[in-house]
mmCIF file with all atom_site columns, C-alpha atoms and ligand atoms in Angstrom:
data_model
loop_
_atom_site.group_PDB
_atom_site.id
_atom_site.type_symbol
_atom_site.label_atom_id
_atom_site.label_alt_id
_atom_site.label_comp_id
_atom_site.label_asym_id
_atom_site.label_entity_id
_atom_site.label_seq_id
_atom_site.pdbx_PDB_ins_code
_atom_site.Cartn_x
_atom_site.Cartn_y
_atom_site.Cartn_z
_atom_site.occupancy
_atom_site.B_iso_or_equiv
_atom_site.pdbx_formal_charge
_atom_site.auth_seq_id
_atom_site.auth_comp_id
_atom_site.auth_asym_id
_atom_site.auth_atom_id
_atom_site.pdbx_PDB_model_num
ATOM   1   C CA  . UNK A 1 1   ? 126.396 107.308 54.793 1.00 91.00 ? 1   UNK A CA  1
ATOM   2   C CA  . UNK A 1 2   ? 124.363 110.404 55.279 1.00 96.00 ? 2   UNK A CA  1
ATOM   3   C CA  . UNK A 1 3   ? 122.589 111.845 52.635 1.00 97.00 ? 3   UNK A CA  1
ATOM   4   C CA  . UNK A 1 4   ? 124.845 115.035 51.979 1.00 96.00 ? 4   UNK A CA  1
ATOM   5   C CA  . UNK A 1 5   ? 128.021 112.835 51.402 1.00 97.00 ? 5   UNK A CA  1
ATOM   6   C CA  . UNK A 1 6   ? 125.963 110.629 48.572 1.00 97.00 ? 6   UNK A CA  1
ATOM   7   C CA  . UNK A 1 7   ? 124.454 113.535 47.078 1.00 98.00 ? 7   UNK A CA  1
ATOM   8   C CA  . UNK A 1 8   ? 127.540 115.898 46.438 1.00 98.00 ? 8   UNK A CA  1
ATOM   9   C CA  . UNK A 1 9   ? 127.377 119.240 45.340 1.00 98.00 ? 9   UNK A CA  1
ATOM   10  C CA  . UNK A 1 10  ? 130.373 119.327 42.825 1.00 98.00 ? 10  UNK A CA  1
ATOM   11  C CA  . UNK A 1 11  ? 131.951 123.181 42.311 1.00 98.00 ? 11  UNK A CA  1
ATOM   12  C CA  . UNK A 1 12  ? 132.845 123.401 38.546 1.00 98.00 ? 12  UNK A CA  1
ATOM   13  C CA  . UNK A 1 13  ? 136.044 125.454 37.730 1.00 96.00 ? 13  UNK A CA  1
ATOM   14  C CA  . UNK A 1 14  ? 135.847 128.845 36.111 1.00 93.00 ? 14  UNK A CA  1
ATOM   15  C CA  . UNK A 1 15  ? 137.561 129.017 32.739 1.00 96.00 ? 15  UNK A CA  1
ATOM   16  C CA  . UNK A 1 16  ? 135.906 131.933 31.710 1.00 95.00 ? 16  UNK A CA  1
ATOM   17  C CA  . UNK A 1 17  ? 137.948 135.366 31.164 1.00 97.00 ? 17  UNK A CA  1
ATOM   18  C CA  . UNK A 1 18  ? 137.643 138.985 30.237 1.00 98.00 ? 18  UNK A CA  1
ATOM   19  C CA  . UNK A 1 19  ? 135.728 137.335 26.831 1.00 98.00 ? 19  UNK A CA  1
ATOM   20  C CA  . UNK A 1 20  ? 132.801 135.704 29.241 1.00 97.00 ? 20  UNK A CA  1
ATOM   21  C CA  . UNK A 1 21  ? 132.316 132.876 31.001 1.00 96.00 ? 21  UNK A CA  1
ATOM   22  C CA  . UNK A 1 22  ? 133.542 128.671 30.725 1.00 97.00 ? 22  UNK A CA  1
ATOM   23  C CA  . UNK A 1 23  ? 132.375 125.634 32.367 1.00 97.00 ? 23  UNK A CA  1
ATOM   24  C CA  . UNK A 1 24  ? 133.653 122.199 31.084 1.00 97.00 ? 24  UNK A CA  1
ATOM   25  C CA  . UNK A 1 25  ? 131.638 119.204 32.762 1.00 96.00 ? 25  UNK A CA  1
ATOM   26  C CA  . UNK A 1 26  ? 133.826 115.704 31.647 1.00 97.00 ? 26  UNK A CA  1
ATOM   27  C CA  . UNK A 1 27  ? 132.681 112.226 32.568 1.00 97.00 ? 27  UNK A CA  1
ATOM   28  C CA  . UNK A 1 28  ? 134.267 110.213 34.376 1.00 97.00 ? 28  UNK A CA  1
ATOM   29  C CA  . UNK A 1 29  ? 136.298 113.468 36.171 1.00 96.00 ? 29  UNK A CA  1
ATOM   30  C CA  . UNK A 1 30  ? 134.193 116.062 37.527 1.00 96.00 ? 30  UNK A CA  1
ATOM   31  C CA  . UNK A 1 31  ? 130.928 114.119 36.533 1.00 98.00 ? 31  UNK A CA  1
ATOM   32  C CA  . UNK A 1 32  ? 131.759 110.368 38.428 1.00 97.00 ? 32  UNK A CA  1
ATOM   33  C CA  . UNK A 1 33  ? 130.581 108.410 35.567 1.00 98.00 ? 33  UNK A CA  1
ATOM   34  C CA  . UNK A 1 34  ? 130.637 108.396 31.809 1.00 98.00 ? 34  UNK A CA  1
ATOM   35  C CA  . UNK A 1 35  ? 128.124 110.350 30.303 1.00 98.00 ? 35  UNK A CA  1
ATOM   36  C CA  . UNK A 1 36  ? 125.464 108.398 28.066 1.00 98.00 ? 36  UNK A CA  1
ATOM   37  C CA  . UNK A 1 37  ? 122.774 110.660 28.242 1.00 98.00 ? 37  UNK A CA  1
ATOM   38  C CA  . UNK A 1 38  ? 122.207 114.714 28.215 1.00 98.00 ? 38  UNK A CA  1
ATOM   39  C CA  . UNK A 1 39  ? 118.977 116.377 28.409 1.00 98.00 ? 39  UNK A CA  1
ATOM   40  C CA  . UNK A 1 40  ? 117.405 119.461 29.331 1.00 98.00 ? 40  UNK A CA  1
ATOM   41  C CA  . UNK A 1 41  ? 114.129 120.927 31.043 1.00 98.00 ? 41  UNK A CA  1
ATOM   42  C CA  . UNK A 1 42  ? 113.040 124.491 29.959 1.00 98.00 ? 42  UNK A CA  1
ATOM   43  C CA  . UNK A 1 43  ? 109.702 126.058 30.228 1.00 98.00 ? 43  UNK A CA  1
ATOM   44  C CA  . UNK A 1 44  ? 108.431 124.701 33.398 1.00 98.00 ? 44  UNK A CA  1
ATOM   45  C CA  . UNK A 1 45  ? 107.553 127.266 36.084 1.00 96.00 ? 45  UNK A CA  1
ATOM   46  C CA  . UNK A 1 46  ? 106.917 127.766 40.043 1.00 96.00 ? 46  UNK A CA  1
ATOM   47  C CA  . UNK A 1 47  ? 103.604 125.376 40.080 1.00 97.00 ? 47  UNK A CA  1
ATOM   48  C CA  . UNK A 1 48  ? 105.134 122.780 38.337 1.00 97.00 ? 48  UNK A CA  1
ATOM   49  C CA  . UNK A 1 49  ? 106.758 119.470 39.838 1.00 98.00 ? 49  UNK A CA  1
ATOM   50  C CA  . UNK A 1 50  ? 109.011 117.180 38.348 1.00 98.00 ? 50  UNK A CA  1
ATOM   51  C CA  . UNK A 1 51  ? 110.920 114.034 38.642 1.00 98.00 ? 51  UNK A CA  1
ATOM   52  C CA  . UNK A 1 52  ? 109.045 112.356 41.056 1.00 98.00 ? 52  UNK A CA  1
ATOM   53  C CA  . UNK A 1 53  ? 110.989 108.762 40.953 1.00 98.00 ? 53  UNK A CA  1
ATOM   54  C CA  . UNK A 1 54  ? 113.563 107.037 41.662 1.00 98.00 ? 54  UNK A CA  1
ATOM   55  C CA  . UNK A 1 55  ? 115.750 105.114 39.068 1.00 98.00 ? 55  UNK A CA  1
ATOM   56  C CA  . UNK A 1 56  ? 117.085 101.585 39.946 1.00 98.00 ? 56  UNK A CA  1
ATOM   57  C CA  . UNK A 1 57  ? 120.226 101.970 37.319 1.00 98.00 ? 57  UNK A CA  1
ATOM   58  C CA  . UNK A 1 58  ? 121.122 105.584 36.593 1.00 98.00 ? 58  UNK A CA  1
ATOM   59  C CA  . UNK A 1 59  ? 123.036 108.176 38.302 1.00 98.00 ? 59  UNK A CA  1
ATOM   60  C CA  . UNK A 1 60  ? 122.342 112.053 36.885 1.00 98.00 ? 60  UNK A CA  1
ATOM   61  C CA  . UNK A 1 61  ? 124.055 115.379 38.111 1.00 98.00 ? 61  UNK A CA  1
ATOM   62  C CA  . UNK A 1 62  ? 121.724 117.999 37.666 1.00 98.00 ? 62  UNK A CA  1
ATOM   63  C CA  . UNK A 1 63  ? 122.893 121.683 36.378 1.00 98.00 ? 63  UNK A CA  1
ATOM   64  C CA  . UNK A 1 64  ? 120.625 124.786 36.016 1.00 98.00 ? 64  UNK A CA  1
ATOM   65  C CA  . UNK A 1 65  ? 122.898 126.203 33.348 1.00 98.00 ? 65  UNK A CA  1
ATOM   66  C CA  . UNK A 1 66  ? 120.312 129.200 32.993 1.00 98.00 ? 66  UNK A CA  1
ATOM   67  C CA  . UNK A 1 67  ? 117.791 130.454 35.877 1.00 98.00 ? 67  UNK A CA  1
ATOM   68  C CA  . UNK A 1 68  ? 117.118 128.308 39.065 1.00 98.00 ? 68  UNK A CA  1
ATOM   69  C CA  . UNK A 1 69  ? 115.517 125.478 40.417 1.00 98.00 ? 69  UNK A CA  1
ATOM   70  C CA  . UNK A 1 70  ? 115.250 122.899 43.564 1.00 98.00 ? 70  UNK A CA  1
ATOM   71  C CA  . UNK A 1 71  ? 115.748 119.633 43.906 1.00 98.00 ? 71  UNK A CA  1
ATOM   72  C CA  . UNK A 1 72  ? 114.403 117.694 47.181 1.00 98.00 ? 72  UNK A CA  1
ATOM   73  C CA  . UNK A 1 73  ? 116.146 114.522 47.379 1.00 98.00 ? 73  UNK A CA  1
ATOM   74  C CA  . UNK A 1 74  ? 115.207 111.762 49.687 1.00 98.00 ? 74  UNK A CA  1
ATOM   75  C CA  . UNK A 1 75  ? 116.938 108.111 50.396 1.00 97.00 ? 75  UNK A CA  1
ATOM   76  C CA  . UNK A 1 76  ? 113.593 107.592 52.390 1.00 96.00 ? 76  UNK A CA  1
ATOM   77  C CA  . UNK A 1 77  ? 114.980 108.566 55.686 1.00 95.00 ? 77  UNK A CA  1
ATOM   78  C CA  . UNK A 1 78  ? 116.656 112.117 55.134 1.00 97.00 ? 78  UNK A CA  1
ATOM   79  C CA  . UNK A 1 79  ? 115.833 114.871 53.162 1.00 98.00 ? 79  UNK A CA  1
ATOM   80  C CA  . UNK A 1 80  ? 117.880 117.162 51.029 1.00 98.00 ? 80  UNK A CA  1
ATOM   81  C CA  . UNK A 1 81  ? 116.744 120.439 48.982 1.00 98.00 ? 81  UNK A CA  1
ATOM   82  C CA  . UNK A 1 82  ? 119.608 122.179 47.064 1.00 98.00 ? 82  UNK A CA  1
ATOM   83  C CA  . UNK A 1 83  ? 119.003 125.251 45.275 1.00 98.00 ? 83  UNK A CA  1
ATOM   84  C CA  . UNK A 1 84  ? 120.929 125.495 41.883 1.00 98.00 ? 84  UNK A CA  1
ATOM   85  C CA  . UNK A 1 85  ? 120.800 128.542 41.165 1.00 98.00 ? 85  UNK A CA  1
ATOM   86  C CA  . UNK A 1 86  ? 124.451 128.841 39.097 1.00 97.00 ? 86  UNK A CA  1
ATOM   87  C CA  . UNK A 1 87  ? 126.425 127.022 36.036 1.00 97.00 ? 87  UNK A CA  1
ATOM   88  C CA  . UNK A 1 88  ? 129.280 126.474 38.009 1.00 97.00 ? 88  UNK A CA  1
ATOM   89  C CA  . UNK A 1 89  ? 127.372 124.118 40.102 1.00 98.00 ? 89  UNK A CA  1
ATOM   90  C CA  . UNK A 1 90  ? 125.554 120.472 39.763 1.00 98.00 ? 90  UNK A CA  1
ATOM   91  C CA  . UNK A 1 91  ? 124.334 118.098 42.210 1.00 98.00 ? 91  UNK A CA  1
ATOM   92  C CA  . UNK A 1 92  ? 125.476 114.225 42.128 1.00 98.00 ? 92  UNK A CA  1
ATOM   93  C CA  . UNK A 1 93  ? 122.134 111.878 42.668 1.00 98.00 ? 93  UNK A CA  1
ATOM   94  C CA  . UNK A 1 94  ? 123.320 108.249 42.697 1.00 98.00 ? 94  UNK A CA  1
ATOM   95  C CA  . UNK A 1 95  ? 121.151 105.074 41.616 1.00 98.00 ? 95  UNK A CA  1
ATOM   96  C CA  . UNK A 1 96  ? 117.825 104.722 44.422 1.00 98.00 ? 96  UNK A CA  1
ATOM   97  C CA  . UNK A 1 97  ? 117.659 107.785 45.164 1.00 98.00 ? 97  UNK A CA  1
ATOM   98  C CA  . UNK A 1 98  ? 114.099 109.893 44.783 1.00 98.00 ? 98  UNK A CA  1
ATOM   99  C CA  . UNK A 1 99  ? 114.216 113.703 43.581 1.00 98.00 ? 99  UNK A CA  1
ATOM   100 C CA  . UNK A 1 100 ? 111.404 115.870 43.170 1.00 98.00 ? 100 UNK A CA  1
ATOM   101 C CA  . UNK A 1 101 ? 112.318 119.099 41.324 1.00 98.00 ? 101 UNK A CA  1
ATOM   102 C CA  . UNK A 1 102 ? 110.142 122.277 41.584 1.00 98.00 ? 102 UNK A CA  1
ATOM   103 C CA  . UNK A 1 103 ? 110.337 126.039 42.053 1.00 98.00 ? 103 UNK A CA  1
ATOM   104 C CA  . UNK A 1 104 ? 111.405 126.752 38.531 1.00 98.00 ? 104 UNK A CA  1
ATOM   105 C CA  . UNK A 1 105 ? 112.429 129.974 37.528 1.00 98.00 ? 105 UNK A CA  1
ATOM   106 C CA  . UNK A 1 106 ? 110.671 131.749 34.392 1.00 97.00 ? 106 UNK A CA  1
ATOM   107 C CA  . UNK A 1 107 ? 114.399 131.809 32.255 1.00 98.00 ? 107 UNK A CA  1
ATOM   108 C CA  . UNK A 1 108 ? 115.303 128.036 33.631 1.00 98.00 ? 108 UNK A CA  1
ATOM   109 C CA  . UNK A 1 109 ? 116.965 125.310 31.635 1.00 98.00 ? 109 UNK A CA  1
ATOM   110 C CA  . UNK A 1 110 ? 117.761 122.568 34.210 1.00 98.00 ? 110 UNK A CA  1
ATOM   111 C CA  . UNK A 1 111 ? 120.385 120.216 32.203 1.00 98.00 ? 111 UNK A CA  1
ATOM   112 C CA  . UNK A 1 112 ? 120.613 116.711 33.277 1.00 98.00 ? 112 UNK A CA  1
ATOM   113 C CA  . UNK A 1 113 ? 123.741 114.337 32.459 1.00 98.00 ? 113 UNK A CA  1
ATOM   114 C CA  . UNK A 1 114 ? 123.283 110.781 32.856 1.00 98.00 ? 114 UNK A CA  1
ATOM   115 C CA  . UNK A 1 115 ? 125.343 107.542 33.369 1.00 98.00 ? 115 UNK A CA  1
ATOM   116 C CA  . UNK A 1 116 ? 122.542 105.334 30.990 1.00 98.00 ? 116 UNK A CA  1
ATOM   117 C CA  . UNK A 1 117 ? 120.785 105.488 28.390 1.00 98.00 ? 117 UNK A CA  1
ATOM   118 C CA  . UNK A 1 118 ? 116.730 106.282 28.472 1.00 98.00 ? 118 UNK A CA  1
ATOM   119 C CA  . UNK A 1 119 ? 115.013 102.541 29.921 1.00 98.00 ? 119 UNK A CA  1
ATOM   120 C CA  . UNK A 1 120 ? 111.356 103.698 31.224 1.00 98.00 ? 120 UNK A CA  1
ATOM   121 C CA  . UNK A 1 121 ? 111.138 100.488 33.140 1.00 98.00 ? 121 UNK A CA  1
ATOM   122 C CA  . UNK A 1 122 ? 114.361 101.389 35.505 1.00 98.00 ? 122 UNK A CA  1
ATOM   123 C CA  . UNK A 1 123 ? 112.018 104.157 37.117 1.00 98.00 ? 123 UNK A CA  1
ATOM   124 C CA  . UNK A 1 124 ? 110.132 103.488 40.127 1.00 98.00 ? 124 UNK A CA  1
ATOM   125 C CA  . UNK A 1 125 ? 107.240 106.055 39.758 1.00 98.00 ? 125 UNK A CA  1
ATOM   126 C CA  . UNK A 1 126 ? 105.839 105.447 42.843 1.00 98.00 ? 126 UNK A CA  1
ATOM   127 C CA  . UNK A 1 127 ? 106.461 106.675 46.455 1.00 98.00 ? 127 UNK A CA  1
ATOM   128 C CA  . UNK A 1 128 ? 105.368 103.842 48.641 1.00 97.00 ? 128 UNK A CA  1
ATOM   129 C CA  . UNK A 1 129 ? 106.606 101.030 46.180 1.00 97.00 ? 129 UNK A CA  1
ATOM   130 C CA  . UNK A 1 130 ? 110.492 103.382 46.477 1.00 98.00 ? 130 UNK A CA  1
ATOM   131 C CA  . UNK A 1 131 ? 109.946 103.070 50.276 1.00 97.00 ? 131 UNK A CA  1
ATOM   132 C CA  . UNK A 1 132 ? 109.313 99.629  50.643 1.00 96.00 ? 132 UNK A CA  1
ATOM   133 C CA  . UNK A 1 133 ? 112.471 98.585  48.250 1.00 95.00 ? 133 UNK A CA  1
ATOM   134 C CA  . UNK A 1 134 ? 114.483 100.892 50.449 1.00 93.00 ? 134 UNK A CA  1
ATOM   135 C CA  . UNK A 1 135 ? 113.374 100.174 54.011 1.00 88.00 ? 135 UNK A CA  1
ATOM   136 C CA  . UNK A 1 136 ? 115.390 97.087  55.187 1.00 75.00 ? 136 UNK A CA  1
ATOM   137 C CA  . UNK A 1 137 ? 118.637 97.905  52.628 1.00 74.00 ? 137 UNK A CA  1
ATOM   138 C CA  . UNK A 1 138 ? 121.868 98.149  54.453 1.00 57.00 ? 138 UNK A CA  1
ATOM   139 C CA  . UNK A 1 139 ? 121.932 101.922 53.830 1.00 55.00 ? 139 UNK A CA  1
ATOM   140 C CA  . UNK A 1 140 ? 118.823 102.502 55.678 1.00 49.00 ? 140 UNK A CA  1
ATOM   141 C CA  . UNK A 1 141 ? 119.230 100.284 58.789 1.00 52.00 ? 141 UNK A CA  1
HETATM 142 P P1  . LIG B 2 .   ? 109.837 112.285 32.756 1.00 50.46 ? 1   LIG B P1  1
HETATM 143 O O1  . LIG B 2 .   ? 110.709 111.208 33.270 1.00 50.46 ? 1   LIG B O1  1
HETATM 144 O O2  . LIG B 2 .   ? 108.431 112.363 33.252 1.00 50.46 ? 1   LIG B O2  1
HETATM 145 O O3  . LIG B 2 .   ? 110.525 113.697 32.976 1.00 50.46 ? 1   LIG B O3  1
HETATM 146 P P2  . LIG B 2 .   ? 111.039 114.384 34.337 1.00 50.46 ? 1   LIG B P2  1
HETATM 147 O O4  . LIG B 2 .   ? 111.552 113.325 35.221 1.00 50.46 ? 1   LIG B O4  1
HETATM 148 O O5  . LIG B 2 .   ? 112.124 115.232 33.856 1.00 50.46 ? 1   LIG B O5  1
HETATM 149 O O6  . LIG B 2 .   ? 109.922 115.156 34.916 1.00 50.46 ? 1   LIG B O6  1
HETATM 150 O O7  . LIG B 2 .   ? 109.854 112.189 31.167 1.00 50.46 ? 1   LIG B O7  1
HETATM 151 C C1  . LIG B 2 .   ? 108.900 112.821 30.341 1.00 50.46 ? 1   LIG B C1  1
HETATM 152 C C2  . LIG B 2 .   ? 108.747 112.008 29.060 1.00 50.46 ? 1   LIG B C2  1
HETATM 153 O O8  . LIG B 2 .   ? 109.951 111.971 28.310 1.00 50.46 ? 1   LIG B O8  1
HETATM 154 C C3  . LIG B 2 .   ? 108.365 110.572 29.341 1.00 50.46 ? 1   LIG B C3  1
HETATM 155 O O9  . LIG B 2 .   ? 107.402 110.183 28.350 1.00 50.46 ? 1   LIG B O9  1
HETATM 156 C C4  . LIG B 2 .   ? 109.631 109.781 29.112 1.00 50.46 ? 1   LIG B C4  1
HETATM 157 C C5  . LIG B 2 .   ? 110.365 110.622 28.108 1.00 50.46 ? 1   LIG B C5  1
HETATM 158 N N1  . LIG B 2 .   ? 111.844 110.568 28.233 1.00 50.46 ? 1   LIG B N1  1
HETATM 159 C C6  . LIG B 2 .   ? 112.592 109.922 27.271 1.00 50.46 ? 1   LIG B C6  1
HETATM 160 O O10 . LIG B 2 .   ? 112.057 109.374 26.290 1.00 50.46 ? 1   LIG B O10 1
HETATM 161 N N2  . LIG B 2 .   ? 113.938 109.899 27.396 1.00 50.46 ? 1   LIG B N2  1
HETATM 162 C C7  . LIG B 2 .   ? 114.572 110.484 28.456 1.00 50.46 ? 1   LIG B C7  1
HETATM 163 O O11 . LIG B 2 .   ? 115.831 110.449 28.554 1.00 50.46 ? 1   LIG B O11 1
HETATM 164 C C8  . LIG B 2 .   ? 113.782 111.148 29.463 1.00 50.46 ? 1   LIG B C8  1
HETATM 165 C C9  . LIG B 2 .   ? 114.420 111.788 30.663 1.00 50.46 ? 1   LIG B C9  1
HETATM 166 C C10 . LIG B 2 .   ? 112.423 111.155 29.297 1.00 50.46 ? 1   LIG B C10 1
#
């Protein structure tokens, strides 16, 4: 599967009015798993990089609810950067997958919901070591 169809951009609905603006994110519907975990990155800026791993376990979608930010995504092979740069949208990054996440706006808060709860030893923190338990999988052949 190529790496756009893993990595899905998903388009939340607009429930907001004349009153302002409303975004409603619900596991296991828009989100495609139930959500264990929610945190949030805020005062990081342009020099800064982030992520860097992969996570054997736990899917995330990723949400710049304020300001903007990239993520590169990788499955080893192909390489995906997606600017989110709006509420209304989030990016799906299933289990094995490596994200880097950089270019941070001054006013960003980069929310992150996640299918697990926080296990250190599920990340793989290291390039080569991500590339070697890829290269041979199914997905990459
Ligand atoms: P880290 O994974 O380096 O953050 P990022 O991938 O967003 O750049 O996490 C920074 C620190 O926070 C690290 O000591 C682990 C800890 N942490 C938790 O305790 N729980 C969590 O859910 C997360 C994401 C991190």
């Amino acid at each position: 599967m190529k790496l756009q169809d893993k990595c899905k951009i998903i388009n939340f609905a607009d429930l907001g009015d004349e009153r302002g603006k409303l975004v409603v994110v619900e596991g296991g519907q828009t989100i495609p798993f139930d959500i264990k975990r929610v945190f949030y990155i805020y005062g990081s800026d342009a020099t800064v990089v982030r992520g860097e791993h992969a996570n054997r376990e736990s899917e995330f979608v990723l949400i710049n609810v304020a300001g903007k930010s990239k993520v590169r995504i990788t499955d080893g092979k192909e390489e995906l950067i997606v600017e989110l740069n709006k509420p209304m949208m989030g990016v799906y990054i299933p289990k094995m997958i490596w994200k880097d996440m950089y270019d941070f706006s001054a006013d960003s808060v980069l929310l992150v919901l996640a299918s697990t709860h926080y296990d250190g030893k599920e990340y793989i923190r290291s390039y080569d070591q991500y590339l070697q338990m890829t290269r041979g999988t199914e997905e990459n052949e």
